[in-house]
Each structure stands twice: as C-alpha cells, then as structure tokens.
Short mmCIF file of C-alpha atoms in Angstrom, two decimals:
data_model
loop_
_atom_site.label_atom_id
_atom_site.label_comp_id
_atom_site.label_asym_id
_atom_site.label_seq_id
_atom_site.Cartn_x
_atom_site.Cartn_y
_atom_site.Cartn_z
CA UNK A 1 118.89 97.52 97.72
CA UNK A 2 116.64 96.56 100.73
CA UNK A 3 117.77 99.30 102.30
CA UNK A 4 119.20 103.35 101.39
CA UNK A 5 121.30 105.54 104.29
CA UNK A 6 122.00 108.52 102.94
CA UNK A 7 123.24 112.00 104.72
CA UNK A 8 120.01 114.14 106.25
CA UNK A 9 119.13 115.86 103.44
CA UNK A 10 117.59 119.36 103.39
CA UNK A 11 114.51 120.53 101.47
CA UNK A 12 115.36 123.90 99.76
CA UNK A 13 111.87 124.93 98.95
CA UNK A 14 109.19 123.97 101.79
CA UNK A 15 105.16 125.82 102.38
CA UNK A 16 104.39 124.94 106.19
CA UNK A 17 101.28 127.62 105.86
CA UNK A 18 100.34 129.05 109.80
CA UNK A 19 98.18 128.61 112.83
CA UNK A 20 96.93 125.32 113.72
CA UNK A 21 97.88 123.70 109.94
CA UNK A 22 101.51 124.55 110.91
CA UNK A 23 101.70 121.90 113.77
CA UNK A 24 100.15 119.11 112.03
CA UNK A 25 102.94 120.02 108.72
CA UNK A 26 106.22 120.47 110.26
CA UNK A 27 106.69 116.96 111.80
CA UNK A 28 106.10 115.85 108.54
CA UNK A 29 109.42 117.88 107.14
CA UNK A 30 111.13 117.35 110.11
CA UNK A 31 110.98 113.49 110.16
CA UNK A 32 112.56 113.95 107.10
CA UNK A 33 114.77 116.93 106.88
CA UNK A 34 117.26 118.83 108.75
CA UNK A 35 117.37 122.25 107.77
CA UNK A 36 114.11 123.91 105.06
CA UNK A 37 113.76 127.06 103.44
CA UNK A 38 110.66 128.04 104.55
CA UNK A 39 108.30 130.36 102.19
CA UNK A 40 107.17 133.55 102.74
CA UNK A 41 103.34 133.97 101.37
CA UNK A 42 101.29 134.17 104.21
CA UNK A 43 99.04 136.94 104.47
CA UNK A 44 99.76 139.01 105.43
CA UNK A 45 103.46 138.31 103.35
CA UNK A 46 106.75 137.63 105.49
CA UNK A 47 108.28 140.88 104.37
CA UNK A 48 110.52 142.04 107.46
CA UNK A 49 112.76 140.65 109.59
CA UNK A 50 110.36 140.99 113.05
CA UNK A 51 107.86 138.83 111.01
CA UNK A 52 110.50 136.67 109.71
CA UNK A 53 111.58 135.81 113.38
CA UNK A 54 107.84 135.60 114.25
CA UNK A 55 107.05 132.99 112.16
CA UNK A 56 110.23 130.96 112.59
CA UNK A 57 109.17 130.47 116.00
CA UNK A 58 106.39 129.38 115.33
CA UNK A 59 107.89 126.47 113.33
CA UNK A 60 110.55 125.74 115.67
CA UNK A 61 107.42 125.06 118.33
CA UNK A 62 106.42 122.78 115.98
CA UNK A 63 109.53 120.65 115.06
CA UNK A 64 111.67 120.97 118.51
CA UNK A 65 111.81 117.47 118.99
CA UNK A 66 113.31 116.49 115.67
CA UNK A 67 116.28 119.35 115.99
CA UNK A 68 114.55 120.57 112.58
CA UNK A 69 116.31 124.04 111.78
CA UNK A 70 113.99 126.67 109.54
CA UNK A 71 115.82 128.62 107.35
CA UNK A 72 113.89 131.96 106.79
CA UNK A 73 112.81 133.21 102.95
CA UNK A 74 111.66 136.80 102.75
CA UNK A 75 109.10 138.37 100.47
CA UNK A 76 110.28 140.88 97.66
CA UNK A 77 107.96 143.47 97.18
CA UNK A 78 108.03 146.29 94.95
CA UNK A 79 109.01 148.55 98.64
CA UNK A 80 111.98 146.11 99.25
CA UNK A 81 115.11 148.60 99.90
CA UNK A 82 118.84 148.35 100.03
CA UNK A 83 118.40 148.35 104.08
CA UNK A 84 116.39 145.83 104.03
CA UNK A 85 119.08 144.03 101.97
CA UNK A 86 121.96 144.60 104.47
CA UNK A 87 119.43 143.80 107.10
CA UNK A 88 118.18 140.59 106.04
CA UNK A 89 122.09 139.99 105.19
CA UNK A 90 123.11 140.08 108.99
CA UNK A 91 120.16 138.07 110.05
CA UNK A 92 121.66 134.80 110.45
CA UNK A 93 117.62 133.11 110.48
CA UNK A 94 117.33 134.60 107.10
CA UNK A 95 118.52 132.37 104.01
CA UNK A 96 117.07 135.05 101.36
CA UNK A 97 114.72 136.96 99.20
CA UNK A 98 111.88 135.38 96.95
CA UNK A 99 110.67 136.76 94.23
CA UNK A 100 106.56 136.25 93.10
CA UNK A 101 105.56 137.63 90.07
CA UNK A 102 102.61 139.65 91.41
CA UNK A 103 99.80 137.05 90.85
CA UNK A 104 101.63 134.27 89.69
CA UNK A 105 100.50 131.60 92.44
CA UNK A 106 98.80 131.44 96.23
CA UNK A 107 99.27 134.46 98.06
CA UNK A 108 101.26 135.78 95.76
CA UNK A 109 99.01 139.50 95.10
CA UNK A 110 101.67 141.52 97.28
CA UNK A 111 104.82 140.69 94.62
CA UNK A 112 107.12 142.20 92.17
CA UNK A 113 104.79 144.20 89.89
CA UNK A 114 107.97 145.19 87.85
CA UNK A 115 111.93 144.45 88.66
CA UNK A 116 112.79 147.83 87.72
CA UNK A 117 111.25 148.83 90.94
CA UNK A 118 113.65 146.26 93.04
CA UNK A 119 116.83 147.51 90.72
CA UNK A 120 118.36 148.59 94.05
CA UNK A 121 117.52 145.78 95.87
CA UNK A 122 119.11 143.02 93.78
CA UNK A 123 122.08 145.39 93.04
CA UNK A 124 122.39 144.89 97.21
CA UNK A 125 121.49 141.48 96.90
CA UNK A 126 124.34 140.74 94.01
CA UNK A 127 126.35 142.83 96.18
CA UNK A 128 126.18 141.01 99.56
CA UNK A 129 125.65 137.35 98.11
CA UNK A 130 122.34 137.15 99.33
CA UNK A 131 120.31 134.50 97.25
CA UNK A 132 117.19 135.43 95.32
CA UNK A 133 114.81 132.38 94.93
CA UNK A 134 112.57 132.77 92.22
CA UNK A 135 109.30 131.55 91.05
CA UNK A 136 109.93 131.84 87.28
CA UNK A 137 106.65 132.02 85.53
CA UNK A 138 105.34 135.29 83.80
CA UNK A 139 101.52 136.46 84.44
CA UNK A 140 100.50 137.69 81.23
CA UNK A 141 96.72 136.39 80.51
CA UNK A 142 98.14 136.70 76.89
CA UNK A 143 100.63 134.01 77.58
CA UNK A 144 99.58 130.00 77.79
CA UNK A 145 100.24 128.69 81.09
CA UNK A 146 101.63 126.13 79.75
CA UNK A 147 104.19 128.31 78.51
CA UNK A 148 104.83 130.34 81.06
CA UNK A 149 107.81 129.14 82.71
CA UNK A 150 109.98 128.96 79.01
CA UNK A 151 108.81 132.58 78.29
CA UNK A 152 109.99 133.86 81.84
CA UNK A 153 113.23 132.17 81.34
CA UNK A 154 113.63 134.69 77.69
CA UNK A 155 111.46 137.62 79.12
CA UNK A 156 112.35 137.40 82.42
CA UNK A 157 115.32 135.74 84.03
CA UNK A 158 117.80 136.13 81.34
CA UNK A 159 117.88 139.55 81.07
CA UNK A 160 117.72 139.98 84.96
CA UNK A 161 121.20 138.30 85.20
CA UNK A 162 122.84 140.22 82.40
CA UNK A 163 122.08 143.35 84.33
CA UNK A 164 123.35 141.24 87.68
CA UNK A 165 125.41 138.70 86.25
CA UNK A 166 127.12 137.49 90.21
CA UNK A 167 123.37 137.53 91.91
CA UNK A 168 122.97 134.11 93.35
CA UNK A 169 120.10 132.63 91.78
CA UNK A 170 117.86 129.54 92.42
CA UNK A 171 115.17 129.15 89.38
CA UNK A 172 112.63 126.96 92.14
CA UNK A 173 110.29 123.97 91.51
CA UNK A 174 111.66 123.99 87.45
CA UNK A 175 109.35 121.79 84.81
CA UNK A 176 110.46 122.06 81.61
CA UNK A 177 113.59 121.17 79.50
CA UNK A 178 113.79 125.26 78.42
CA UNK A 179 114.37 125.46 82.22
CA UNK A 180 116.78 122.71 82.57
CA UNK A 181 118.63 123.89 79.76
CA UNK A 182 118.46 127.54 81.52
CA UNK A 183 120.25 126.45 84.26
CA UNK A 184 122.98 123.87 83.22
CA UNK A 185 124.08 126.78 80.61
CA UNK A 186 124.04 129.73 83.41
CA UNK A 187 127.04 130.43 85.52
CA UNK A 188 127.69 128.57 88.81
CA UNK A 189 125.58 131.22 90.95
CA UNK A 190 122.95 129.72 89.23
CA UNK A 191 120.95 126.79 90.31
CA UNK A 192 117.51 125.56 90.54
CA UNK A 193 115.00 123.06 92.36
CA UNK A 194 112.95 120.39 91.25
CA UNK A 195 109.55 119.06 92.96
CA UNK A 196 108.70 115.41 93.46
CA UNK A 197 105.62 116.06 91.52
CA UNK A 198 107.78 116.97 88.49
CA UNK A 199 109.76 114.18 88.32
CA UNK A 200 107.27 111.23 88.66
CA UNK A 201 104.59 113.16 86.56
CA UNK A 202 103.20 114.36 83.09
CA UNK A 203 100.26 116.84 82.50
CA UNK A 204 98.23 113.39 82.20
CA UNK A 205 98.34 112.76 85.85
CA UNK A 206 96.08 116.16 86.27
CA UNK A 207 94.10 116.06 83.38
CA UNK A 208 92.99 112.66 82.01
CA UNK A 209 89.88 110.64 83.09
CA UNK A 210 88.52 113.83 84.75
CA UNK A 211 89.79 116.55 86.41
CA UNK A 212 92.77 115.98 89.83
CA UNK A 213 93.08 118.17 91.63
CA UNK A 214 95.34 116.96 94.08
CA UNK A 215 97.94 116.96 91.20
CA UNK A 216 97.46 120.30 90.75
CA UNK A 217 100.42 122.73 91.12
CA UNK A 218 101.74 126.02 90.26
CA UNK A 219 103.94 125.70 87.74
CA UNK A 220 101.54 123.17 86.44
CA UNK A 221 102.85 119.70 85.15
CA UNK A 222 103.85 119.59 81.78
CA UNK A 223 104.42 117.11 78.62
CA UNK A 224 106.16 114.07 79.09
CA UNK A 225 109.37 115.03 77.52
CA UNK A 226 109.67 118.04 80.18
CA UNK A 227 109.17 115.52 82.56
CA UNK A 228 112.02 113.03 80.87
CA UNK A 229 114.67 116.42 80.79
CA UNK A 230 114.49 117.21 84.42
CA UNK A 231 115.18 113.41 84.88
CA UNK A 232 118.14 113.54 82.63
CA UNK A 233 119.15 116.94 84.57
CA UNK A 234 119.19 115.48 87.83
CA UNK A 235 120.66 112.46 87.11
CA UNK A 236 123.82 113.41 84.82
CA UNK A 237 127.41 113.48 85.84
CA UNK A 238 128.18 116.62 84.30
CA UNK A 239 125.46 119.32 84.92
CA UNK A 240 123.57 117.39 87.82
CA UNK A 241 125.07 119.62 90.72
CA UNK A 242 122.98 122.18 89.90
CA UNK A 243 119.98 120.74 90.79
CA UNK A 244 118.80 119.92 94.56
CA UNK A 245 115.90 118.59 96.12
CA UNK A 246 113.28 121.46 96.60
CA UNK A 247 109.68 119.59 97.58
CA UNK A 248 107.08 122.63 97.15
CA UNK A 249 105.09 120.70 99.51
CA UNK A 250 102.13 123.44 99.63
CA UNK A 251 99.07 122.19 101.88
CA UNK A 252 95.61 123.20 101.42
CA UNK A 253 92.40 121.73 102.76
CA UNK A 254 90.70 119.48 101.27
CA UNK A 255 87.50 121.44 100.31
CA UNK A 256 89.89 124.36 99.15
CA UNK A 257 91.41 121.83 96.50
CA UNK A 258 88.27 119.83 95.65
CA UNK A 259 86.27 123.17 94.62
CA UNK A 260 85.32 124.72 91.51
CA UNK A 261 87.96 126.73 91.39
CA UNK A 262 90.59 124.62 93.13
CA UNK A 263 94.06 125.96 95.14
CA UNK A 264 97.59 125.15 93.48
CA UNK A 265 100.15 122.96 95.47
CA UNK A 266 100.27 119.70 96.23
CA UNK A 267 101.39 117.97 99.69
CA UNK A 268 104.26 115.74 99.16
CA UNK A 269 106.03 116.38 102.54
CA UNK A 270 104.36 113.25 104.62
CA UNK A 271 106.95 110.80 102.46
CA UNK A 272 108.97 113.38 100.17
CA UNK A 273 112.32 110.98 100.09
CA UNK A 274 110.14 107.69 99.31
CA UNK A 275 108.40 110.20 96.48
CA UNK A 276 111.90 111.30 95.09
CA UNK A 277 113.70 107.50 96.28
CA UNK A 278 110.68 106.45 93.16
CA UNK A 279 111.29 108.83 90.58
CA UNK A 280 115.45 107.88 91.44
CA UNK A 281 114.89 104.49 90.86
CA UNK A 282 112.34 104.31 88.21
CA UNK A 283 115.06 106.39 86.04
CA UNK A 284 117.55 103.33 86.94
CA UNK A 285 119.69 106.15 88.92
CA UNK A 286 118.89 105.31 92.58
CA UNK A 287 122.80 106.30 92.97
CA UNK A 288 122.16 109.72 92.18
CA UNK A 289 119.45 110.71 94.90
CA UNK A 290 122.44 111.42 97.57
CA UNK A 291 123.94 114.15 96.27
CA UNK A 292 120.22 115.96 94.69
CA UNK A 293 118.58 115.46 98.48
CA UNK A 294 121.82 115.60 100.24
CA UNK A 295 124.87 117.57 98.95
CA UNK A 296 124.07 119.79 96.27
CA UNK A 297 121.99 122.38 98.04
CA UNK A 298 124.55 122.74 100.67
CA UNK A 299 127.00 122.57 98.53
CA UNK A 300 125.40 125.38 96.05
CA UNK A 301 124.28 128.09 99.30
CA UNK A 302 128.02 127.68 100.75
CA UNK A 303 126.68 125.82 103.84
CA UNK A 304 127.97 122.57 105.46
CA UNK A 305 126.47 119.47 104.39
CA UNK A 306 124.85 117.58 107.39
CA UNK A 307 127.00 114.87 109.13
CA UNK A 308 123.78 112.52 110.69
CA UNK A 309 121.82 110.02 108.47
CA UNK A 310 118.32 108.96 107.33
CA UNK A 311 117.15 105.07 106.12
CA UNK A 312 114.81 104.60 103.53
CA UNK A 313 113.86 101.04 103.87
CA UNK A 314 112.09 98.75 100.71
CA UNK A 315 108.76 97.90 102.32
CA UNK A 316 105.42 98.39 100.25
CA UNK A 317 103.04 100.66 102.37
CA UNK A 318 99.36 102.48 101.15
CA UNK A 319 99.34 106.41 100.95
CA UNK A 320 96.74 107.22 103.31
CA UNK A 321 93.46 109.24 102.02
CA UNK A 322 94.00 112.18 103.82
CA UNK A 323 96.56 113.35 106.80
CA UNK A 324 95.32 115.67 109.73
CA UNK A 325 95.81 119.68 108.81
CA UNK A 326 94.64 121.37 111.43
CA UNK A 327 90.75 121.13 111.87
CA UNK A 328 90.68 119.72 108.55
CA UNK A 329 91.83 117.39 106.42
CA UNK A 330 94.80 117.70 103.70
CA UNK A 331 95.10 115.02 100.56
CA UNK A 332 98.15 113.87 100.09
CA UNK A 333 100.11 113.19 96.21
CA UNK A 334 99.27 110.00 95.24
CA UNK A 335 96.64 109.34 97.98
CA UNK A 336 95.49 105.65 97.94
CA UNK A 337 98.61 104.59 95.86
CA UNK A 338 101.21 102.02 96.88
CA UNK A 339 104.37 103.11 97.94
CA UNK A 340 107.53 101.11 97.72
CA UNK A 341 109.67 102.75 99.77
CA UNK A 342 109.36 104.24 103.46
CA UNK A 343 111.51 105.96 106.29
CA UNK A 344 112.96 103.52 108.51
CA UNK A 345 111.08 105.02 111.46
CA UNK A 346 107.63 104.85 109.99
CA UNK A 347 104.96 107.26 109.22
CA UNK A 348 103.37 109.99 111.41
CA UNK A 349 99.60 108.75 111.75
CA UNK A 350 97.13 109.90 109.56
CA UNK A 351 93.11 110.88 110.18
CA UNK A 352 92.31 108.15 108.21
CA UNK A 353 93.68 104.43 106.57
#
C-alpha cells in the first residue's frame, strides 16, 4: 500500500530520561503515540507516588500539544510494601510496578536484590490486579549474557507465577524464542513486549565489522533464529495477542554511547511505527502491525483501545545522524539508513541532515 491508517497506537514500554533531554524526547513519542508507560529509573528511582506525579508533569509539559497521556510505572524495591500496593492501586496516573533485577541494566542499582523480600508486595499486587512489568534477565556474572533472558524465564519468572499464578504479568522488550515460547504457553495474565530493535535485528548488527554501539541494548540482540521467533510470535493468528508494541526507546548522549564502556538502549522513538511498519512488512505481514501497535496492549491492561488515527505514508526518507537531546546530541537506530516509510505529518527536525 502507498499508504497505512491504523488506530493511535500506544507504546507500552517508553525511557523519556529527565531535565532538559525530556523536552527534546517526548514530542518524539507523542507524534506517534497516545498513551506510554513511562519507566521509572531515574536517579534517584521513581519509587512513590509524590515522585510518580512529579515526573508525570514533567512529561505532560513536554507533550501538551499532542494530547499525549503518560501512564506512570513505579520502581520495585526490596522496601516496596503492601501500602504502597493499595496506594499505587488508587492512583489513577499509575499503570504499575517494574521490576529490575538489581544491576541488570541503566539505573537499575536500587532493584529487587531478592523476590522473597517483595513476597508481600506481589501477593498485593496479584491481589488488586495491579500489573508487574518485568525486565527478565538474571545478573549472575556466572551466567552468559547471552543467556540471560532463557535462564530468568527457568530461574526466575516461572517459579514467581506458580507462587502467584493470577499476577498480571508483562515479560518487556523479549528476544529470544525461550521467551516467546514463555509467554504463548503462560496463562492470559501473561503477556510481553517486543522492541523494534528485536525484530529487524541479529547480534550481527552490534558486533560485526567493529564494534556499534548505537545497536547496543539491554537485553542485548541475539542469534538470528531468536530474531525469526519473535517474528513468527507477533505475526501468528493464534498466540499473536499476546504480544504488543513496547519500543524501549532509551536515549543517551552521544559521548555516553560512543565510550569505552558504552550505555545500553537504543533511541528508536523519532520514527518507532516506520521502524516496526519495516520489520511488518519485511516478514510479508504488514496486516498484522494493527493489532501489535494498536489493540493488543489495550486489549491485554483492560483499557479502551483509542478511537483517533495515525498515517504511515510510503515515501523513502534518510535517518538523520543525530537528533537534538538536550545540550547534546542523541544517535538514532539506524542513523544514516534509508527509511521507507514515514508519518504522514513528517519528522520533528533534527540537529543535523
């Protein structure tokens, strides 16, 4: 087609960072997007409502004029309590609780040392319907990292839901089959997201003909056929509701990636529905990005699916080098690259063509 309306979708897993990097990220979203979950790990950590509100302030400053609505994640911590629970349950900002493995990615030093310590807390959680999101990769130095992901899933996750078996549960930013498997095999309170970066690319894109940085994510990229079993997830008829658009769009400057020891995330959010309309239509399923951007999310956190629409028109445009984040610069995924689809209304200006 020359041309793709689909319902406003909603991005289910969005980093918008703080201070004067916040203003120049939001639009981004909000061109695209009407409602985001919006991370937690700042730092200091989102871990109480006051900060919560705070913070979704701040991004409401900085998407008014798109009618972009933040929904608010809060930060588990080993201190999170059953009040905090019932709080956070009344809070109408708040969409839920995410859970870091204590060191497992940025700012991620103030989480979950041990669930034992939280056993209250997700009892409250299972109790009240209040959604855990989850990044699902074990620490361990022992453990490849690689391999981290499938061995949370064993370790981890499925032992967490047969001591809470009706938690609602989103496994975020997934990458391997073990994951996709995971999911499609766990109840309907379970569901996951899935990153543009994850669906267009393989452990090559980082690694081969020197070192990329700006590919570089937490949970990395992995093996082609990882890459090949989130496609097949996303796109089939019978397990494919479980799965919903979740960018992971994590900015960082430019000298913070491109430094010898480099920050994970990469920043997909200046043309996240081009990046997933590609990945759609290179699996020959360009049918199946509605309901992953636009209904299955909703759908899965009980929440009405948004009435407006957004055009993707076919009309080859250059990725820009870099995009203005705050009084630096941020690289975008797949700076410099062609890209064959765009939003109808254009693209916010960058620093530099």
């Amino acid at each position: 087609p020359h041309a793709l309306t689909l319902p406003a979708p909603d991005d289910w897993h969005l980093h918008v960072r703080d201070g004067d990097g916040l203003a120049s990220v939001v639009p981004h979203s909000a061109r695209h997007f009407r409602r985001a979950v919006i991370m937690p790990n700042l730092t200091p950590p989102v871990t109480s409502l006051p900060l919560a509100e705070a913070y979704r302030g701040r991004v409401l400053a900085a998407g008014a004029s798109f009618g972009f609505e933040p929904r608010m994640a809060l930060y588990l911590t080993d201190n999170t309590s059953p009040d905090d629970v019932r709080a956070a349950a009344e809070a109408d900002f708040v969409h839920g609780f995410k859970l870091y493995p204590a060191g497992a990615t940025t700012n991620s030093d103030a989480g979950v040392t041990d669930l034992a310590n939280v056993a209250d807390a997700l009892a409250e959680m299972e109790a009240l319907g209040v959604p855990l999101m989850v990044h699902g990769e074990v620490t361990h130095s022992s453990v490849d990292i690689f391999d981290r992901e499938a061995v949370f899933l064993e370790t981890v996750l499925a032992p967490l839901l047969e001591r809470h078996p009706a938690l609602t549960l989103v496994l975020e930013h997934c990458t391997t089959a073990e994951a996709a498997k995971f999911v499609a095999q766990a109840g309907d309170n379970v569901g996951a997201t899935i990153t543009p970066q994850h669906l267009l690319l393989n452990r090559n894109a980082m690694l081969v003909g020197g070192m990329r940085p700006h590919n570089y994510c937490l949970p990395v990229l992995k093996r082609e056929r990882h890459r090949e079993a989130l496609i097949e997830a996303v796109t089939s008829d019978d397990i494919g509701h479980k799965f919903f658009l979740g960018t992971d769009s994590a900015p960082h400057p430019k000298g913070a990636k491109e430094s010898a020891c480099g920050c994970a995330g990469c920043f997909s959010a200046y043309a996240a529905l081009p990046l997933y309309a590609t990945a759609f239509e290179d699996a020959g399923a360009l049918d199946k990005l509605e309901a992953f951007a636009s209904h299955n999310g909703a759908d899965f956190y009980g929440v009405p699916r948004n009435q407006d629409t957004v055009t993707l028109v076919r009309e080859e445009w250059r990725v820009p080098r870099e995009y203005e984040f705050g009084d630096t610069v941020v690289v975008p995924l797949w700076a410099g690259k062609k890209m064959r689809w765009r939003m109808a209304d254009g693209e916010l200006p960058a620093s530099l063509e």
